[in-house]
PDB file of C-alpha atoms in Angstrom:
ATOM      1  CA  UNK A   1     -70.645 -81.204  29.744  1.00 44.00           C
ATOM      2  CA  UNK A   2     -71.314 -78.711  32.512  1.00 55.00           C
ATOM      3  CA  UNK A   3     -68.456 -76.827  34.052  1.00 92.00           C
ATOM      4  CA  UNK A   4     -68.008 -75.703  37.655  1.00 97.00           C
ATOM      5  CA  UNK A   5     -65.309 -73.620  39.312  1.00 98.00           C
ATOM      6  CA  UNK A   6     -64.436 -73.930  42.996  1.00 98.00           C
ATOM      7  CA  UNK A   7     -62.659 -70.812  44.251  1.00 98.00           C
ATOM      8  CA  UNK A   8     -59.844 -70.893  46.790  1.00 98.00           C
ATOM      9  CA  UNK A   9     -56.812 -68.800  47.817  1.00 98.00           C
ATOM     10  CA  UNK A  10     -53.085 -69.170  47.281  1.00 97.00           C
ATOM     11  CA  UNK A  11     -52.589 -70.822  50.667  1.00 96.00           C
ATOM     12  CA  UNK A  12     -54.659 -73.809  49.475  1.00 96.00           C
ATOM     13  CA  UNK A  13     -54.091 -73.799  45.700  1.00 97.00           C
ATOM     14  CA  UNK A  14     -55.569 -77.287  45.312  1.00 96.00           C
ATOM     15  CA  UNK A  15     -58.611 -76.456  47.479  1.00 96.00           C
ATOM     16  CA  UNK A  16     -59.414 -77.418  51.040  1.00 94.00           C
ATOM     17  CA  UNK A  17     -59.323 -81.261  51.103  1.00 94.00           C
ATOM     18  CA  UNK A  18     -62.783 -81.142  52.678  1.00 94.00           C
ATOM     19  CA  UNK A  19     -64.270 -79.515  49.581  1.00 97.00           C
ATOM     20  CA  UNK A  20     -62.481 -81.953  47.327  1.00 97.00           C
ATOM     21  CA  UNK A  21     -64.857 -84.619  48.633  1.00 98.00           C
ATOM     22  CA  UNK A  22     -67.706 -82.864  46.831  1.00 98.00           C
ATOM     23  CA  UNK A  23     -65.539 -82.301  43.753  1.00 98.00           C
ATOM     24  CA  UNK A  24     -64.808 -86.025  43.595  1.00 98.00           C
ATOM     25  CA  UNK A  25     -68.533 -86.805  43.678  1.00 98.00           C
ATOM     26  CA  UNK A  26     -69.228 -84.316  40.894  1.00 97.00           C
ATOM     27  CA  UNK A  27     -66.441 -85.689  38.722  1.00 97.00           C
ATOM     28  CA  UNK A  28     -67.676 -89.241  39.296  1.00 97.00           C
ATOM     29  CA  UNK A  29     -71.015 -88.110  37.857  1.00 95.00           C
ATOM     30  CA  UNK A  30     -69.305 -86.787  34.735  1.00 95.00           C
ATOM     31  CA  UNK A  31     -69.118 -83.073  35.524  1.00 96.00           C
ATOM     32  CA  UNK A  32     -66.066 -80.934  34.834  1.00 96.00           C
ATOM     33  CA  UNK A  33     -64.726 -79.057  37.850  1.00 97.00           C
ATOM     34  CA  UNK A  34     -61.764 -76.711  37.984  1.00 96.00           C
ATOM     35  CA  UNK A  35     -60.133 -75.005  40.967  1.00 97.00           C
ATOM     36  CA  UNK A  36     -59.111 -71.344  40.706  1.00 97.00           C
ATOM     37  CA  UNK A  37     -57.415 -68.860  43.033  1.00 98.00           C
ATOM     38  CA  UNK A  38     -59.608 -65.794  43.448  1.00 98.00           C
ATOM     39  CA  UNK A  39     -56.877 -63.190  42.874  1.00 98.00           C
ATOM     40  CA  UNK A  40     -55.095 -65.019  40.045  1.00 98.00           C
ATOM     41  CA  UNK A  41     -55.105 -62.480  37.211  1.00 96.00           C
ATOM     42  CA  UNK A  42     -54.758 -65.216  34.586  1.00 97.00           C
ATOM     43  CA  UNK A  43     -58.119 -66.845  35.371  1.00 96.00           C
ATOM     44  CA  UNK A  44     -60.873 -66.407  32.782  1.00 95.00           C
ATOM     45  CA  UNK A  45     -63.921 -66.183  35.040  1.00 96.00           C
ATOM     46  CA  UNK A  46     -66.310 -65.836  32.130  1.00 93.00           C
ATOM     47  CA  UNK A  47     -65.588 -69.433  31.117  1.00 91.00           C
ATOM     48  CA  UNK A  48     -65.937 -70.802  34.641  1.00 86.00           C
ATOM     49  CA  UNK A  49     -69.530 -71.954  34.477  1.00 94.00           C
ATOM     50  CA  UNK A  50     -71.158 -72.107  37.897  1.00 97.00           C
ATOM     51  CA  UNK A  51     -68.636 -70.562  40.283  1.00 98.00           C
ATOM     52  CA  UNK A  52     -68.621 -71.495  43.968  1.00 98.00           C
ATOM     53  CA  UNK A  53     -66.717 -69.446  46.545  1.00 98.00           C
ATOM     54  CA  UNK A  54     -65.034 -71.796  48.982  1.00 97.00           C
ATOM     55  CA  UNK A  55     -61.685 -71.418  50.766  1.00 96.00           C
ATOM     56  CA  UNK A  56     -60.902 -67.754  49.967  1.00 97.00           C
ATOM     57  CA  UNK A  57     -59.375 -67.466  53.410  1.00 95.00           C
ATOM     58  CA  UNK A  58     -57.296 -64.340  52.941  1.00 95.00           C
ATOM     59  CA  UNK A  59     -60.074 -61.970  51.842  1.00 94.00           C
ATOM     60  CA  UNK A  60     -60.053 -60.120  55.170  1.00 91.00           C
ATOM     61  CA  UNK A  61     -56.493 -58.975  54.471  1.00 91.00           C
ATOM     62  CA  UNK A  62     -57.576 -57.351  51.185  1.00 92.00           C
ATOM     63  CA  UNK A  63     -61.230 -56.728  51.791  1.00 91.00           C
ATOM     64  CA  UNK A  64     -61.791 -54.084  49.125  1.00 94.00           C
ATOM     65  CA  UNK A  65     -59.983 -56.079  46.453  1.00 97.00           C
ATOM     66  CA  UNK A  66     -62.053 -59.139  47.319  1.00 97.00           C
ATOM     67  CA  UNK A  67     -65.287 -57.143  47.234  1.00 96.00           C
ATOM     68  CA  UNK A  68     -64.357 -55.770  43.820  1.00 97.00           C
ATOM     69  CA  UNK A  69     -63.556 -59.282  42.605  1.00 98.00           C
ATOM     70  CA  UNK A  70     -66.926 -60.555  43.809  1.00 97.00           C
ATOM     71  CA  UNK A  71     -68.739 -57.746  42.012  1.00 97.00           C
ATOM     72  CA  UNK A  72     -66.828 -58.353  38.786  1.00 97.00           C
ATOM     73  CA  UNK A  73     -67.215 -62.137  38.722  1.00 97.00           C
ATOM     74  CA  UNK A  74     -70.912 -61.951  39.621  1.00 97.00           C
ATOM     75  CA  UNK A  75     -71.417 -59.970  36.412  1.00 97.00           C
ATOM     76  CA  UNK A  76     -69.653 -62.636  34.331  1.00 96.00           C
ATOM     77  CA  UNK A  77     -70.934 -65.971  35.613  1.00 95.00           C
ATOM     78  CA  UNK A  78     -73.429 -67.551  38.041  1.00 96.00           C
ATOM     79  CA  UNK A  79     -71.799 -67.078  41.460  1.00 97.00           C
ATOM     80  CA  UNK A  80     -72.638 -68.782  44.745  1.00 98.00           C
ATOM     81  CA  UNK A  81     -73.305 -67.685  47.270  1.00 98.00           C
ATOM     82  CA  UNK A  82     -74.748 -64.665  45.503  1.00 97.00           C
ATOM     83  CA  UNK A  83     -73.431 -61.126  45.392  1.00 97.00           C
ATOM     84  CA  UNK A  84     -76.438 -59.966  47.435  1.00 97.00           C
ATOM     85  CA  UNK A  85     -75.614 -62.422  50.225  1.00 97.00           C
ATOM     86  CA  UNK A  86     -71.931 -61.470  50.147  1.00 96.00           C
ATOM     87  CA  UNK A  87     -72.827 -57.815  50.590  1.00 95.00           C
ATOM     88  CA  UNK A  88     -75.179 -58.728  53.433  1.00 96.00           C
ATOM     89  CA  UNK A  89     -72.724 -60.981  55.240  1.00 97.00           C
ATOM     90  CA  UNK A  90     -69.170 -59.628  55.005  1.00 94.00           C
ATOM     91  CA  UNK A  91     -69.584 -57.022  57.764  1.00 96.00           C
ATOM     92  CA  UNK A  92     -70.683 -58.634  61.003  1.00 97.00           C
ATOM     93  CA  UNK A  93     -73.235 -55.923  61.678  1.00 97.00           C
ATOM     94  CA  UNK A  94     -75.644 -58.367  60.051  1.00 98.00           C
ATOM     95  CA  UNK A  95     -75.979 -59.644  63.626  1.00 98.00           C
ATOM     96  CA  UNK A  96     -78.096 -56.584  64.360  1.00 98.00           C
ATOM     97  CA  UNK A  97     -80.395 -57.444  61.446  1.00 97.00           C
ATOM     98  CA  UNK A  98     -80.853 -60.934  62.862  1.00 98.00           C
ATOM     99  CA  UNK A  99     -81.533 -59.513  66.312  1.00 98.00           C
ATOM    100  CA  UNK A 100     -84.217 -57.240  64.848  1.00 97.00           C
ATOM    101  CA  UNK A 101     -85.835 -60.347  63.365  1.00 97.00           C
ATOM    102  CA  UNK A 102     -86.041 -61.884  66.826  1.00 98.00           C
ATOM    103  CA  UNK A 103     -83.061 -64.227  66.517  1.00 98.00           C
ATOM    104  CA  UNK A 104     -81.252 -64.713  69.862  1.00 98.00           C
ATOM    105  CA  UNK A 105     -77.787 -63.257  69.233  1.00 98.00           C
ATOM    106  CA  UNK A 106     -74.796 -62.904  71.564  1.00 98.00           C
ATOM    107  CA  UNK A 107     -74.878 -59.318  72.950  1.00 98.00           C
ATOM    108  CA  UNK A 108     -72.624 -57.107  70.848  1.00 98.00           C
ATOM    109  CA  UNK A 109     -71.303 -53.565  71.192  1.00 98.00           C
ATOM    110  CA  UNK A 110     -70.055 -51.878  68.019  1.00 98.00           C
ATOM    111  CA  UNK A 111     -67.270 -49.340  67.628  1.00 98.00           C
ATOM    112  CA  UNK A 112     -66.783 -47.336  64.456  1.00 97.00           C
ATOM    113  CA  UNK A 113     -63.312 -47.059  62.938  1.00 96.00           C
ATOM    114  CA  UNK A 114     -61.307 -44.249  64.496  1.00 95.00           C
ATOM    115  CA  UNK A 115     -63.449 -43.944  67.616  1.00 95.00           C
ATOM    116  CA  UNK A 116     -62.005 -43.618  71.128  1.00 95.00           C
ATOM    117  CA  UNK A 117     -62.971 -46.528  73.376  1.00 94.00           C
ATOM    118  CA  UNK A 118     -62.119 -47.612  76.935  1.00 96.00           C
ATOM    119  CA  UNK A 119     -62.634 -51.373  76.959  1.00 96.00           C
ATOM    120  CA  UNK A 120     -62.412 -51.675  80.762  1.00 96.00           C
ATOM    121  CA  UNK A 121     -65.032 -48.990  81.254  1.00 96.00           C
ATOM    122  CA  UNK A 122     -67.420 -50.661  78.828  1.00 97.00           C
ATOM    123  CA  UNK A 123     -66.956 -54.132  80.297  1.00 97.00           C
ATOM    124  CA  UNK A 124     -67.589 -52.743  83.789  1.00 96.00           C
ATOM    125  CA  UNK A 125     -70.748 -50.964  82.615  1.00 96.00           C
ATOM    126  CA  UNK A 126     -72.030 -54.141  80.954  1.00 97.00           C
ATOM    127  CA  UNK A 127     -71.124 -56.380  83.874  1.00 96.00           C
ATOM    128  CA  UNK A 128     -68.889 -58.541  81.709  1.00 97.00           C
ATOM    129  CA  UNK A 129     -65.925 -60.030  83.626  1.00 96.00           C
ATOM    130  CA  UNK A 130     -64.581 -61.422  80.353  1.00 96.00           C
ATOM    131  CA  UNK A 131     -65.099 -60.273  76.793  1.00 97.00           C
ATOM    132  CA  UNK A 132     -63.913 -60.918  73.258  1.00 97.00           C
ATOM    133  CA  UNK A 133     -62.611 -58.218  70.910  1.00 97.00           C
ATOM    134  CA  UNK A 134     -63.130 -58.870  67.190  1.00 96.00           C
ATOM    135  CA  UNK A 135     -62.747 -56.944  63.940  1.00 96.00           C
ATOM    136  CA  UNK A 136     -66.140 -56.451  62.290  1.00 96.00           C
ATOM    137  CA  UNK A 137     -64.708 -57.781  59.030  1.00 94.00           C
ATOM    138  CA  UNK A 138     -62.655 -60.907  59.501  1.00 89.00           C
ATOM    139  CA  UNK A 139     -62.648 -64.668  59.651  1.00 86.00           C
ATOM    140  CA  UNK A 140     -61.645 -67.414  62.042  1.00 76.00           C
ATOM    141  CA  UNK A 141     -59.557 -66.062  64.944  1.00 82.00           C
ATOM    142  CA  UNK A 142     -57.910 -63.241  62.992  1.00 86.00           C
ATOM    143  CA  UNK A 143     -57.705 -60.212  65.266  1.00 89.00           C
ATOM    144  CA  UNK A 144     -59.728 -61.939  67.999  1.00 93.00           C
ATOM    145  CA  UNK A 145     -58.601 -61.423  71.601  1.00 95.00           C
ATOM    146  CA  UNK A 146     -60.127 -62.506  74.913  1.00 95.00           C
ATOM    147  CA  UNK A 147     -59.737 -60.066  77.801  1.00 96.00           C
ATOM    148  CA  UNK A 148     -60.607 -60.191  81.499  1.00 96.00           C
ATOM    149  CA  UNK A 149     -61.222 -57.469  84.074  1.00 94.00           C
ATOM    150  CA  UNK A 150     -59.282 -59.657  86.530  1.00 93.00           C
ATOM    151  CA  UNK A 151     -56.094 -59.432  84.464  1.00 94.00           C
ATOM    152  CA  UNK A 152     -54.842 -55.852  84.480  1.00 94.00           C
ATOM    153  CA  UNK A 153     -51.861 -56.496  82.207  1.00 95.00           C
ATOM    154  CA  UNK A 154     -54.012 -58.451  79.787  1.00 92.00           C
ATOM    155  CA  UNK A 155     -56.631 -55.712  79.851  1.00 93.00           C
ATOM    156  CA  UNK A 156     -54.047 -53.075  78.983  1.00 96.00           C
ATOM    157  CA  UNK A 157     -52.817 -55.279  76.150  1.00 95.00           C
ATOM    158  CA  UNK A 158     -56.424 -55.664  75.015  1.00 95.00           C
ATOM    159  CA  UNK A 159     -56.882 -51.897  75.023  1.00 96.00           C
ATOM    160  CA  UNK A 160     -53.862 -51.473  72.754  1.00 97.00           C
ATOM    161  CA  UNK A 161     -55.131 -54.270  70.520  1.00 96.00           C
ATOM    162  CA  UNK A 162     -58.529 -52.601  70.237  1.00 96.00           C
ATOM    163  CA  UNK A 163     -56.949 -49.273  69.353  1.00 97.00           C
ATOM    164  CA  UNK A 164     -54.870 -50.918  66.608  1.00 96.00           C
ATOM    165  CA  UNK A 165     -57.943 -52.588  65.130  1.00 96.00           C
ATOM    166  CA  UNK A 166     -59.846 -49.298  65.167  1.00 97.00           C
ATOM    167  CA  UNK A 167     -57.167 -47.747  62.983  1.00 96.00           C
ATOM    168  CA  UNK A 168     -58.211 -50.074  60.162  1.00 91.00           C
ATOM    169  CA  UNK A 169     -61.932 -50.627  60.603  1.00 95.00           C
ATOM    170  CA  UNK A 170     -64.959 -51.216  62.784  1.00 97.00           C
ATOM    171  CA  UNK A 171     -64.652 -53.409  65.866  1.00 98.00           C
ATOM    172  CA  UNK A 172     -67.076 -55.409  68.007  1.00 98.00           C
ATOM    173  CA  UNK A 173     -67.053 -56.457  71.659  1.00 98.00           C
ATOM    174  CA  UNK A 174     -68.962 -59.472  72.994  1.00 98.00           C
ATOM    175  CA  UNK A 175     -69.115 -61.169  76.389  1.00 97.00           C
ATOM    176  CA  UNK A 176     -67.155 -64.388  76.746  1.00 96.00           C
ATOM    177  CA  UNK A 177     -69.722 -67.113  77.459  1.00 94.00           C
ATOM    178  CA  UNK A 178     -68.460 -69.767  79.863  1.00 89.00           C
ATOM    179  CA  UNK A 179     -70.355 -72.558  78.086  1.00 89.00           C
ATOM    180  CA  UNK A 180     -67.760 -72.546  75.334  1.00 89.00           C
ATOM    181  CA  UNK A 181     -65.302 -74.124  77.788  1.00 88.00           C
ATOM    182  CA  UNK A 182     -67.186 -77.427  77.988  1.00 87.00           C
ATOM    183  CA  UNK A 183     -70.137 -77.443  75.595  1.00 90.00           C
ATOM    184  CA  UNK A 184     -68.058 -75.763  72.915  1.00 91.00           C
ATOM    185  CA  UNK A 185     -69.411 -74.094  69.816  1.00 94.00           C
ATOM    186  CA  UNK A 186     -71.915 -75.801  67.520  1.00 97.00           C
ATOM    187  CA  UNK A 187     -71.582 -75.281  63.793  1.00 97.00           C
ATOM    188  CA  UNK A 188     -74.762 -76.245  61.941  1.00 99.00           C
ATOM    189  CA  UNK A 189     -74.362 -76.696  58.200  1.00 99.00           C
ATOM    190  CA  UNK A 190     -77.229 -76.071  55.802  1.00 99.00           C
ATOM    191  CA  UNK A 191     -77.177 -77.010  52.126  1.00 99.00           C
ATOM    192  CA  UNK A 192     -79.755 -75.390  49.857  1.00 97.00           C
ATOM    193  CA  UNK A 193     -81.716 -74.282  52.913  1.00 96.00           C
ATOM    194  CA  UNK A 194     -81.922 -77.738  54.477  1.00 98.00           C
ATOM    195  CA  UNK A 195     -80.101 -78.809  57.640  1.00 99.00           C
ATOM    196  CA  UNK A 196     -77.323 -81.273  56.798  1.00 99.00           C
ATOM    197  CA  UNK A 197     -75.096 -81.927  59.817  1.00 98.00           C
ATOM    198  CA  UNK A 198     -73.382 -80.369  62.829  1.00 98.00           C
ATOM    199  CA  UNK A 199     -69.881 -80.098  64.240  1.00 97.00           C
ATOM    200  CA  UNK A 200     -68.511 -79.232  67.661  1.00 96.00           C
ATOM    201  CA  UNK A 201     -65.767 -76.629  67.532  1.00 90.00           C
ATOM    202  CA  UNK A 202     -63.516 -75.477  70.339  1.00 79.00           C
ATOM    203  CA  UNK A 203     -62.916 -71.868  71.332  1.00 72.00           C
ATOM    204  CA  UNK A 204     -60.448 -69.833  69.261  1.00 63.00           C
ATOM    205  CA  UNK A 205     -59.756 -72.510  66.681  1.00 54.00           C
ATOM    206  CA  UNK A 206     -56.906 -71.668  64.295  1.00 55.00           C
ATOM    207  CA  UNK A 207     -57.553 -71.357  60.572  1.00 55.00           C
ATOM    208  CA  UNK A 208     -56.742 -74.827  59.274  1.00 54.00           C
ATOM    209  CA  UNK A 209     -58.235 -77.201  56.706  1.00 58.00           C
ATOM    210  CA  UNK A 210     -61.466 -78.764  57.944  1.00 59.00           C
ATOM    211  CA  UNK A 211     -60.947 -81.469  60.543  1.00 57.00           C
ATOM    212  CA  UNK A 212     -57.459 -80.356  61.559  1.00 60.00           C
ATOM    213  CA  UNK A 213     -58.373 -77.964  64.379  1.00 60.00           C
ATOM    214  CA  UNK A 214     -60.053 -80.352  66.794  1.00 77.00           C
ATOM    215  CA  UNK A 215     -63.568 -80.377  65.331  1.00 88.00           C
ATOM    216  CA  UNK A 216     -65.733 -83.428  65.985  1.00 94.00           C
ATOM    217  CA  UNK A 217     -69.123 -84.533  64.641  1.00 96.00           C
ATOM    218  CA  UNK A 218     -72.031 -83.454  66.842  1.00 97.00           C
ATOM    219  CA  UNK A 219     -75.769 -83.933  67.079  1.00 96.00           C
ATOM    220  CA  UNK A 220     -77.680 -80.674  66.957  1.00 98.00           C
ATOM    221  CA  UNK A 221     -80.667 -80.350  69.252  1.00 98.00           C
ATOM    222  CA  UNK A 222     -84.143 -79.461  68.003  1.00 98.00           C
ATOM    223  CA  UNK A 223     -83.750 -76.031  69.618  1.00 98.00           C
ATOM    224  CA  UNK A 224     -80.468 -75.442  67.802  1.00 99.00           C
ATOM    225  CA  UNK A 225     -81.893 -76.454  64.435  1.00 99.00           C
ATOM    226  CA  UNK A 226     -84.949 -74.256  65.024  1.00 99.00           C
ATOM    227  CA  UNK A 227     -82.799 -71.227  65.891  1.00 99.00           C
ATOM    228  CA  UNK A 228     -80.551 -71.756  62.872  1.00 99.00           C
ATOM    229  CA  UNK A 229     -83.578 -72.122  60.606  1.00 98.00           C
ATOM    230  CA  UNK A 230     -85.032 -68.909  62.048  1.00 98.00           C
ATOM    231  CA  UNK A 231     -81.780 -67.086  61.260  1.00 99.00           C
ATOM    232  CA  UNK A 232     -81.769 -68.305  57.658  1.00 98.00           C
ATOM    233  CA  UNK A 233     -85.354 -67.116  57.326  1.00 97.00           C
ATOM    234  CA  UNK A 234     -84.149 -63.553  57.929  1.00 96.00           C
ATOM    235  CA  UNK A 235     -81.857 -63.592  54.878  1.00 97.00           C
ATOM    236  CA  UNK A 236     -82.696 -61.659  51.699  1.00 93.00           C
ATOM    237  CA  UNK A 237     -82.616 -64.935  49.729  1.00 96.00           C
ATOM    238  CA  UNK A 238     -81.964 -68.639  50.166  1.00 96.00           C
ATOM    239  CA  UNK A 239     -78.231 -69.478  50.286  1.00 98.00           C
ATOM    240  CA  UNK A 240     -76.750 -72.479  48.515  1.00 98.00           C
ATOM    241  CA  UNK A 241     -74.672 -73.131  51.622  1.00 99.00           C
ATOM    242  CA  UNK A 242     -74.584 -71.676  55.114  1.00 99.00           C
ATOM    243  CA  UNK A 243     -72.972 -72.334  58.458  1.00 98.00           C
ATOM    244  CA  UNK A 244     -74.715 -71.181  61.614  1.00 99.00           C
ATOM    245  CA  UNK A 245     -72.415 -71.012  64.651  1.00 97.00           C
ATOM    246  CA  UNK A 246     -74.108 -71.263  68.045  1.00 98.00           C
ATOM    247  CA  UNK A 247     -73.140 -71.109  71.702  1.00 97.00           C
ATOM    248  CA  UNK A 248     -75.194 -71.704  74.848  1.00 96.00           C
ATOM    249  CA  UNK A 249     -76.296 -68.768  76.972  1.00 95.00           C
ATOM    250  CA  UNK A 250     -76.141 -68.810  80.772  1.00 90.00           C
ATOM    251  CA  UNK A 251     -79.505 -70.583  80.867  1.00 93.00           C
ATOM    252  CA  UNK A 252     -78.385 -73.360  78.542  1.00 94.00           C
ATOM    253  CA  UNK A 253     -80.361 -72.141  75.523  1.00 97.00           C
ATOM    254  CA  UNK A 254     -78.741 -71.799  72.085  1.00 98.00           C
ATOM    255  CA  UNK A 255     -77.652 -68.345  71.002  1.00 98.00           C
ATOM    256  CA  UNK A 256     -76.169 -67.290  67.675  1.00 98.00           C
ATOM    257  CA  UNK A 257     -72.625 -65.993  67.497  1.00 97.00           C
ATOM    258  CA  UNK A 258     -72.111 -66.040  63.726  1.00 97.00           C
ATOM    259  CA  UNK A 259     -73.818 -66.860  60.428  1.00 98.00           C
ATOM    260  CA  UNK A 260     -71.320 -67.520  57.651  1.00 97.00           C
ATOM    261  CA  UNK A 261     -72.351 -67.298  54.008  1.00 98.00           C
ATOM    262  CA  UNK A 262     -69.229 -66.318  52.067  1.00 96.00           C
ATOM    263  CA  UNK A 263     -66.461 -68.896  52.545  1.00 96.00           C
ATOM    264  CA  UNK A 264     -67.304 -71.081  55.557  1.00 96.00           C
ATOM    265  CA  UNK A 265     -65.780 -74.493  56.024  1.00 95.00           C
ATOM    266  CA  UNK A 266     -68.710 -76.887  55.639  1.00 97.00           C
ATOM    267  CA  UNK A 267     -66.997 -79.808  57.384  1.00 96.00           C
ATOM    268  CA  UNK A 268     -68.177 -82.201  54.691  1.00 97.00           C
ATOM    269  CA  UNK A 269     -65.866 -84.895  56.027  1.00 96.00           C
ATOM    270  CA  UNK A 270     -67.849 -84.955  59.287  1.00 96.00           C
ATOM    271  CA  UNK A 271     -70.906 -86.502  57.610  1.00 97.00           C
ATOM    272  CA  UNK A 272     -70.866 -89.431  55.224  1.00 97.00           C
ATOM    273  CA  UNK A 273     -73.768 -87.989  53.225  1.00 98.00           C
ATOM    274  CA  UNK A 274     -72.648 -84.337  53.156  1.00 98.00           C
ATOM    275  CA  UNK A 275     -70.300 -84.426  50.126  1.00 98.00           C
ATOM    276  CA  UNK A 276     -73.044 -85.892  47.932  1.00 98.00           C
ATOM    277  CA  UNK A 277     -75.632 -83.458  49.333  1.00 98.00           C
ATOM    278  CA  UNK A 278     -73.438 -80.524  48.406  1.00 99.00           C
ATOM    279  CA  UNK A 279     -72.595 -81.971  44.995  1.00 98.00           C
ATOM    280  CA  UNK A 280     -76.276 -82.637  44.245  1.00 98.00           C
ATOM    281  CA  UNK A 281     -77.240 -79.095  45.270  1.00 98.00           C
ATOM    282  CA  UNK A 282     -74.674 -77.702  42.849  1.00 97.00           C
ATOM    283  CA  UNK A 283     -75.711 -79.971  40.010  1.00 96.00           C
ATOM    284  CA  UNK A 284     -79.348 -78.975  40.581  1.00 96.00           C
ATOM    285  CA  UNK A 285     -78.387 -75.395  39.698  1.00 96.00           C
ATOM    286  CA  UNK A 286     -78.033 -76.547  36.101  1.00 92.00           C
ATOM    287  CA  UNK A 287     -81.820 -76.827  35.944  1.00 82.00           C
TER     288      UNK A 287
END
C-alpha cells in the first residue's frame, strides 16, 4: 500500500487539524499516512514515500537549516511542493518576477541586509501615509509592523524595528492599503493548478491553526481568479498546492500581496469538497 508523509513542526506535532481532514480521506481510501516533524533527526525520510510539506511554521527562524533539509529530502523521496518551487518562493523577491510577468503586485521597495535606510524619508518620497515593514524571508505576521507618518513615536519605533531586521536579512516596505480594513484579504487556494476555494482573512492575523484566526469562507470574483491564475502561470512549474493572497487597490481591483507555495494553510475546512480534492491530487501522484 502506498505511503505518504505529511511534514509539520514541533509546535503542531500531530499536524494542523485542517490538514488532518485530507489525511482522514486518504486513510479512508486505504492509504498509509504518517506525520513527521521536519527537524526530527530520528525520521527516516527515505522511507517516507510521497512527502508533503505542510505546517513547517518555524522555518523562518532557522532558514538555512530548513533549506538544507529541503535539499536533502528532495534527493531521497518525491517532495511536494518541489525543491525548485521552494527555491523560487522562500525569498519574497519573487514578487518582482511576478511583476515582470505583468501580474499586478502591491508596490514594494527592497532593502538589502546591512543597508542604511530612513523609513520616514522613503515613505514621504513615495507618498505613502502608512506602510508595512516585513522581513523578506518570513511567514504570517512574524516581523511585520505597520507604521504611519502621522505617528512620530510609532515611526521612530518602526525605524528601530527596520534596523533590527536589516541586521539579519533583507527587508521589504509596502504601502498599507485601506481596503484591508473592510474588504479584508482574499486567500485563493489552488490544488493541482485548479482553483478550489477562497477565504477572507483579516489584517495581521496571528499564526494559528486554520480557522482559529477569524478566517471566513469567501466567494472569489472572476477578476480575482483570473489574477491568481495569471500569477500561477508565471511559475517555473505547476505546484501541487498554492495559496494566492490578494488585496484591493485604491480603484477596487485585485492586487497580489503574496503567493505561498511552501507551507501555506490551505483552509481545507472552509470548503466541504476541499479535503477530498487535496487527497485526490496526492493520490494521483502515484500514477
